[in-house]
Short mmCIF file of C-alpha atoms in Angstrom, two decimals:
data_model
loop_
_atom_site.label_atom_id
_atom_site.label_comp_id
_atom_site.label_asym_id
_atom_site.label_seq_id
_atom_site.Cartn_x
_atom_site.Cartn_y
_atom_site.Cartn_z
CA GLN A 1 -22.52 6.57 -100.18
CA LEU A 2 -25.32 7.82 -102.98
CA LEU A 3 -27.70 7.08 -100.72
CA PHE A 4 -27.42 9.51 -97.68
CA THR A 5 -25.78 11.86 -100.12
CA VAL A 6 -29.08 12.38 -101.42
CA LEU A 7 -30.64 12.28 -98.09
CA GLU A 8 -28.83 14.96 -96.76
CA ARG A 9 -28.66 17.21 -99.89
CA SER A 10 -32.34 16.98 -101.52
CA ALA A 11 -33.95 20.01 -101.79
CA GLU A 12 -37.53 18.40 -101.42
CA PRO A 13 -38.91 17.23 -97.83
CA VAL A 14 -40.55 14.98 -99.92
CA ILE A 15 -37.72 13.07 -101.10
CA ARG A 16 -35.76 13.24 -97.55
CA ALA A 17 -38.68 11.88 -96.68
CA ASN A 18 -38.48 8.69 -98.05
CA MET A 19 -34.96 8.52 -98.19
CA ILE A 20 -34.83 8.04 -94.85
CA ILE A 21 -37.78 4.97 -95.27
CA ALA A 22 -35.54 3.54 -98.05
CA ALA A 23 -32.22 3.19 -95.73
CA GLY A 24 -34.44 2.23 -92.09
CA ASP A 25 -35.22 -0.19 -94.91
CA LEU A 26 -31.44 -1.44 -95.80
CA SER A 27 -30.18 -0.92 -91.94
CA PHE A 28 -32.94 -3.57 -90.86
CA ARG A 29 -32.17 -6.29 -93.78
CA PHE A 30 -28.33 -5.31 -93.95
CA PRO A 31 -26.99 -3.71 -90.35
CA ASN A 32 -24.27 -4.64 -90.53
CA THR A 33 -23.05 -2.43 -94.26
CA LEU A 34 -25.32 0.17 -92.54
CA GLU A 35 -24.78 0.62 -89.20
CA PRO A 36 -21.53 2.87 -89.66
CA TRP A 37 -23.82 5.27 -91.36
CA THR A 38 -26.33 5.58 -88.19
CA PRO A 39 -25.10 8.95 -87.16
CA ARG A 40 -25.99 10.27 -90.44
CA MET A 41 -29.61 8.90 -89.83
CA TYR A 42 -29.86 10.32 -86.79
CA ALA A 43 -29.10 13.09 -87.94
CA CYS A 44 -32.18 13.66 -89.29
CA LEU A 45 -33.79 14.50 -86.52
CA ARG A 46 -32.50 17.62 -86.56
CA ASP A 47 -33.88 17.82 -90.08
CA ASP A 48 -36.65 21.25 -90.35
CA SER A 49 -38.89 19.68 -92.54
CA PRO A 50 -41.44 18.13 -89.86
CA MET A 51 -42.56 14.97 -92.01
CA VAL A 52 -38.86 14.57 -92.02
CA ARG A 53 -38.17 14.48 -88.14
CA SER A 54 -41.27 12.50 -87.94
CA ASN A 55 -40.07 9.83 -90.41
CA THR A 56 -37.03 9.99 -88.20
CA VAL A 57 -38.67 8.80 -85.38
CA THR A 58 -40.25 5.86 -86.43
CA VAL A 59 -37.16 4.58 -88.43
CA LEU A 60 -35.11 4.84 -85.52
CA THR A 61 -37.71 3.51 -82.89
CA HIS A 62 -38.51 0.66 -85.28
CA LEU A 63 -34.22 -0.21 -85.40
CA ILE A 64 -33.76 0.79 -82.12
CA LEU A 65 -36.54 -1.82 -79.85
CA ASN A 66 -36.17 -4.56 -82.52
CA ASP A 67 -31.96 -4.70 -81.48
CA MET A 68 -31.25 -3.87 -84.97
CA ILE A 69 -28.42 -0.59 -84.12
CA LYS A 70 -27.20 -0.47 -81.12
CA VAL A 71 -28.61 2.52 -78.41
CA LYS A 72 -25.46 4.94 -77.63
CA GLY A 73 -24.89 8.18 -76.95
CA GLN A 74 -26.81 9.79 -80.21
CA ILE A 75 -29.83 9.09 -78.46
CA SER A 76 -30.06 11.70 -76.70
CA ASP A 77 -30.73 13.48 -80.37
CA MET A 78 -34.85 11.61 -79.72
CA ALA A 79 -34.05 13.02 -76.25
CA LEU A 80 -34.48 16.76 -78.27
CA CYS A 81 -37.65 15.28 -79.75
CA ILE A 82 -39.19 15.09 -76.63
CA MET A 83 -39.28 18.80 -77.60
CA ASP A 84 -40.25 19.23 -80.75
CA ASP A 85 -42.77 21.99 -81.75
CA ASN A 86 -45.07 18.95 -83.32
CA GLU A 87 -46.94 17.40 -81.14
CA LYS A 88 -46.76 14.05 -83.23
CA ILE A 89 -43.25 14.13 -83.30
CA CYS A 90 -43.17 14.81 -79.47
CA ASN A 91 -45.54 11.93 -78.60
CA MET A 92 -43.24 9.85 -80.67
CA ALA A 93 -40.66 10.90 -79.19
CA LYS A 94 -42.50 9.78 -75.10
CA LEU A 95 -43.86 6.73 -76.44
CA PHE A 96 -39.96 5.91 -77.67
CA PHE A 97 -38.36 6.26 -74.22
CA THR A 98 -41.34 4.20 -72.25
CA GLU A 99 -40.82 1.53 -74.16
CA LEU A 100 -36.94 1.47 -74.10
CA SER A 101 -37.39 1.62 -70.76
CA ARG A 102 -38.69 -1.63 -70.43
CA LYS A 103 -36.26 -3.75 -72.41
CA GLY A 104 -33.59 -4.14 -69.87
CA ASN A 105 -31.05 -1.65 -68.62
CA LYS A 106 -30.62 0.19 -71.99
CA LEU A 107 -31.89 3.35 -70.94
CA TYR A 108 -30.48 3.10 -68.11
CA ASN A 109 -26.49 2.67 -69.69
CA VAL A 110 -27.28 5.71 -72.31
CA MET A 111 -28.51 7.96 -68.42
CA PRO A 112 -25.22 9.75 -68.68
CA ASP A 113 -24.19 10.66 -71.98
CA ILE A 114 -27.62 11.87 -72.61
CA VAL A 115 -27.24 13.89 -69.50
CA SER A 116 -23.32 14.50 -71.09
CA ARG A 117 -24.41 15.70 -74.30
CA LEU A 118 -27.81 17.87 -73.76
CA SER A 119 -25.94 19.84 -70.86
CA ASP A 120 -22.99 20.20 -73.64
CA PRO A 121 -22.40 23.96 -74.42
CA ASN A 122 -21.84 23.28 -77.54
CA ALA A 123 -25.22 21.81 -77.77
CA GLY A 124 -26.88 25.55 -77.83
CA ILE A 125 -29.88 23.71 -76.23
CA GLU A 126 -32.22 26.10 -73.45
CA GLU A 127 -32.00 25.37 -70.00
CA SER A 128 -36.14 25.32 -69.42
CA LYS A 129 -35.89 22.73 -72.17
CA PHE A 130 -33.12 20.50 -71.01
CA LYS A 131 -34.66 20.25 -67.42
CA GLU A 132 -38.69 19.46 -69.28
CA ILE A 133 -36.17 16.46 -70.84
CA MET A 134 -34.63 14.85 -67.72
CA ARG A 135 -37.50 15.26 -65.73
CA TYR A 136 -39.60 13.27 -68.23
CA ILE A 137 -37.02 10.55 -68.98
CA ILE A 138 -35.34 10.57 -65.08
CA GLY A 139 -39.31 9.26 -64.00
CA PHE A 140 -38.55 6.50 -65.83
CA ILE A 141 -35.37 5.22 -63.28
CA ASP A 142 -37.68 2.87 -61.06
CA LYS A 143 -35.13 0.49 -59.34
CA ASP A 144 -33.00 1.02 -56.38
CA LYS A 145 -29.83 0.20 -57.68
CA HIS A 146 -30.12 1.74 -60.43
CA SER A 147 -30.82 4.65 -59.10
CA GLU A 148 -27.74 4.77 -56.89
CA SER A 149 -25.38 4.07 -59.31
CA LEU A 150 -26.83 6.88 -61.73
CA VAL A 151 -25.56 9.45 -58.96
CA GLU A 152 -22.36 8.16 -57.96
CA LYS A 153 -21.74 8.80 -62.03
CA LEU A 154 -23.71 12.07 -62.53
CA CYS A 155 -21.64 13.39 -59.90
CA HIS A 156 -18.19 12.03 -61.34
CA ARG A 157 -19.44 14.33 -64.41
CA PHE A 158 -18.62 17.32 -62.08
CA HIS A 159 -14.78 17.36 -63.00
CA ALA A 160 -15.85 17.03 -66.32
CA THR A 161 -17.49 20.36 -66.78
CA SER A 162 -16.50 23.89 -67.09
CA THR A 163 -19.26 25.78 -66.95
CA GLU A 164 -22.24 27.13 -64.26
CA ARG A 165 -24.41 26.08 -66.51
CA GLN A 166 -23.35 22.44 -67.15
CA TRP A 167 -22.80 22.02 -62.17
CA ARG A 168 -26.76 23.07 -62.67
CA ASP A 169 -28.18 20.47 -65.74
CA ILE A 170 -25.78 17.70 -63.36
CA GLY A 171 -27.02 19.13 -60.17
CA PHE A 172 -31.09 19.39 -61.85
CA CYS A 173 -30.30 15.34 -62.76
CA LEU A 174 -29.31 14.63 -59.08
CA SER A 175 -31.84 16.54 -57.10
CA SER A 176 -34.64 14.52 -59.36
CA PHE A 177 -33.90 11.71 -58.14
CA ASN A 178 -35.90 9.99 -55.63
CA TYR A 179 -33.34 9.10 -52.43
CA ASN A 180 -32.40 5.54 -50.26
CA ASP A 181 -30.47 5.06 -47.56
CA LYS A 182 -27.73 3.86 -50.25
CA ALA A 183 -28.04 6.28 -53.12
CA ALA A 184 -27.28 8.75 -49.88
CA LYS A 185 -24.66 6.97 -48.85
CA ARG A 186 -23.46 7.67 -52.72
CA PHE A 187 -24.21 11.19 -52.56
CA ILE A 188 -22.43 12.14 -49.07
CA GLU A 189 -18.84 10.27 -50.78
CA ASN A 190 -19.37 11.64 -53.53
CA PHE A 191 -19.36 15.27 -52.04
CA SER A 192 -15.51 16.14 -53.27
CA CYS A 193 -16.83 16.57 -56.42
CA PHE A 194 -18.99 19.82 -56.47
CA SER A 195 -17.54 21.21 -52.68
CA ASP A 196 -15.55 23.79 -55.14
CA LYS A 197 -18.52 24.70 -57.14
CA LEU A 198 -20.94 25.29 -54.58
CA HIS A 199 -20.31 29.33 -54.85
CA GLU A 200 -23.24 28.70 -57.96
CA ASP A 201 -26.52 30.40 -56.24
CA CYS A 202 -28.87 27.44 -58.03
CA LEU A 203 -26.17 24.28 -57.63
CA TYR A 204 -26.23 25.53 -53.08
CA GLU A 205 -30.14 25.19 -53.39
CA LEU A 206 -30.61 21.77 -55.27
CA VAL A 207 -27.35 20.46 -52.75
CA LEU A 208 -29.98 21.87 -49.96
CA ASN A 209 -33.13 20.18 -51.96
CA ILE A 210 -31.50 17.03 -51.78
CA LEU A 211 -30.20 17.04 -48.18
CA THR A 212 -34.15 18.47 -47.22
CA GLN A 213 -35.12 14.88 -49.21
CA CYS A 214 -32.69 12.88 -47.23
CA ARG A 215 -33.41 13.71 -44.17
CA LYS A 216 -36.56 12.49 -44.37
CA LEU A 217 -35.16 9.27 -45.02
CA PRO A 218 -35.95 6.41 -42.07
CA LYS A 219 -32.66 5.55 -41.04
CA GLN A 220 -30.93 7.86 -37.79
CA GLU A 221 -27.83 6.65 -39.14
CA THR A 222 -28.25 8.37 -42.61
CA LYS A 223 -29.82 10.75 -41.20
CA LEU A 224 -26.22 12.08 -38.54
CA ALA A 225 -24.42 11.43 -41.90
CA ILE A 226 -26.25 14.71 -43.90
CA ASP A 227 -26.46 16.17 -41.21
CA GLU A 228 -22.59 16.02 -41.18
CA LEU A 229 -22.27 16.99 -44.63
CA GLY A 230 -25.04 19.94 -44.15
CA ASN A 231 -22.39 21.39 -41.65
CA LYS A 232 -19.78 20.40 -44.75
CA VAL A 233 -21.73 21.85 -47.17
CA GLU A 234 -22.07 24.94 -45.47
CA GLU A 235 -18.69 25.38 -45.24
CA ALA A 236 -17.60 24.66 -48.49
CA ARG A 237 -20.15 27.61 -49.56
CA ASN A 238 -18.30 30.49 -48.08
CA LYS A 239 -14.60 28.83 -49.11
CA ALA A 240 -15.81 28.18 -52.48
CA VAL A 241 -17.96 31.88 -52.27
CA GLU A 242 -14.53 33.63 -50.92
CA ASP A 243 -12.64 31.90 -53.89
CA HIS A 244 -14.26 32.80 -56.48
CA THR A 245 -14.99 36.71 -55.14
CA ALA A 246 -10.85 36.10 -54.68
CA GLY A 247 -10.54 35.09 -57.71
CA ASP A 248 -12.60 37.56 -59.62
CA ARG A 249 -10.68 40.60 -57.90
CA ALA A 250 -7.15 39.29 -58.91
CA LYS A 251 -8.81 38.76 -62.64
CA GLN A 252 -8.68 42.06 -62.24
CA ALA A 253 -6.20 43.61 -60.95
CA GLU A 254 -4.28 41.73 -64.00
CA THR A 255 -6.50 43.22 -66.26
CA LEU A 256 -5.61 46.32 -64.85
CA LYS A 257 -1.72 45.58 -65.03
CA ASN A 258 -2.03 44.29 -68.79
CA LYS A 259 -3.70 47.71 -70.21
CA PRO A 260 -1.30 50.10 -71.59
CA ALA A 261 0.20 53.04 -69.50
CA SER A 262 -0.68 55.99 -71.44
CA ALA A 263 -4.27 54.30 -70.57
CA VAL A 264 -4.52 53.94 -67.16
CA GLY A 265 -5.18 56.84 -64.69
CA LYS A 266 -5.37 59.29 -67.54
CA THR A 267 -8.76 61.22 -68.73
CA PRO A 268 -9.16 62.45 -72.03
CA ARG A 269 -9.12 66.00 -72.42
CA ARG A 270 -11.89 67.76 -73.65
CA GLY A 271 -12.38 71.72 -74.86
CA GLY A 272 -10.09 71.91 -77.62
CA ARG A 273 -7.98 74.81 -77.59
CA LYS A 274 -9.56 76.12 -74.30
CA ALA A 275 -8.47 72.93 -72.93
CA LYS A 276 -4.50 73.35 -73.76
CA LYS A 277 -4.54 76.37 -72.95
CA ALA A 278 -6.16 75.79 -69.33
CA GLU A 279 -3.11 73.31 -69.17
CA THR A 280 -0.86 75.84 -70.06
CA SER A 281 -2.15 78.52 -67.47
CA SER A 282 -1.96 74.81 -64.61
CA GLU A 283 1.87 74.09 -64.93
CA ASP A 284 3.03 77.92 -65.11
CA GLU A 285 1.64 78.31 -61.23
CA ASP A 286 4.70 76.31 -60.32
CA GLU A 287 6.25 79.78 -61.81
CA GLU A 288 6.50 82.95 -60.73
CA ASP A 289 4.26 85.15 -63.06
CA GLU A 290 6.01 88.15 -65.08
CA PRO A 291 3.97 90.59 -66.19
CA GLU A 292 3.87 90.58 -69.56
CA PRO A 293 4.70 93.91 -71.70
CA LYS A 294 1.65 96.08 -72.42
CA GLU A 295 2.72 95.90 -76.13
CA THR A 296 2.30 92.10 -76.42
CA LEU A 297 -0.71 92.60 -74.70
CA LYS A 298 -2.55 95.22 -77.56
CA VAL A 299 -0.34 92.54 -80.13
CA PHE A 300 -2.97 89.53 -78.92
CA PHE A 301 -6.26 91.44 -78.36
#
């Protein structure tokens, strides 16, 4: 506990950089004891000091590739280092994922978690950076069975999303895979996962791109299924746009309904005394005006 307190609170970057190396050495020697503190080590990847981030990438690369710590969803922080401003850290992170992709199914197993964490609105990652990171990592998914399974898993991720940004991120990942007949079949089977979200223009375009890619597949059966899906996509798109528009109108109507009565249909008065005078005269128009006595006029002027 004292070690990680110093690691987090020391004002000197050199001390923090040395402490993360010490934490790595201890983790290698006492993996079970240090395992609960692993998230604190990942947190150092977001340190302000490039030296601390660089040492952290080195330590975590060593521990993960040597199977000293388990690869979990926190590896998304390593993925973020691909877009680090420091070129050395960026290259080290890319090398890490290159080596991880060669270690069986490890990268494949954490792919859904990486997508989920990086597309989380609370993560605050720019959309362009997300695309760059995922384009690089998905490039290592070269086994057909992995692509097929990930297509299905990512389609199911739509159910757990709530923002249009998340829909676009998942749609981008789906469009980045190389589709074979089985992957296309998985995509068709899970159409219902995102059919109600096709009012989002970018997601709609990404789905059309996937259909275009799948139409180039050799099997005639797949082509016919894709053409049928294309018709469903257009129908779902029209319905989703209509529902979304109706929903917006309902929200606007509800907003107006909840406004105070005094704030609806009233325009602010202008001109102070003149406005009041004009208002008084307009109210008197409905009644027959009686001539005022001359004395009153004299006094008024």
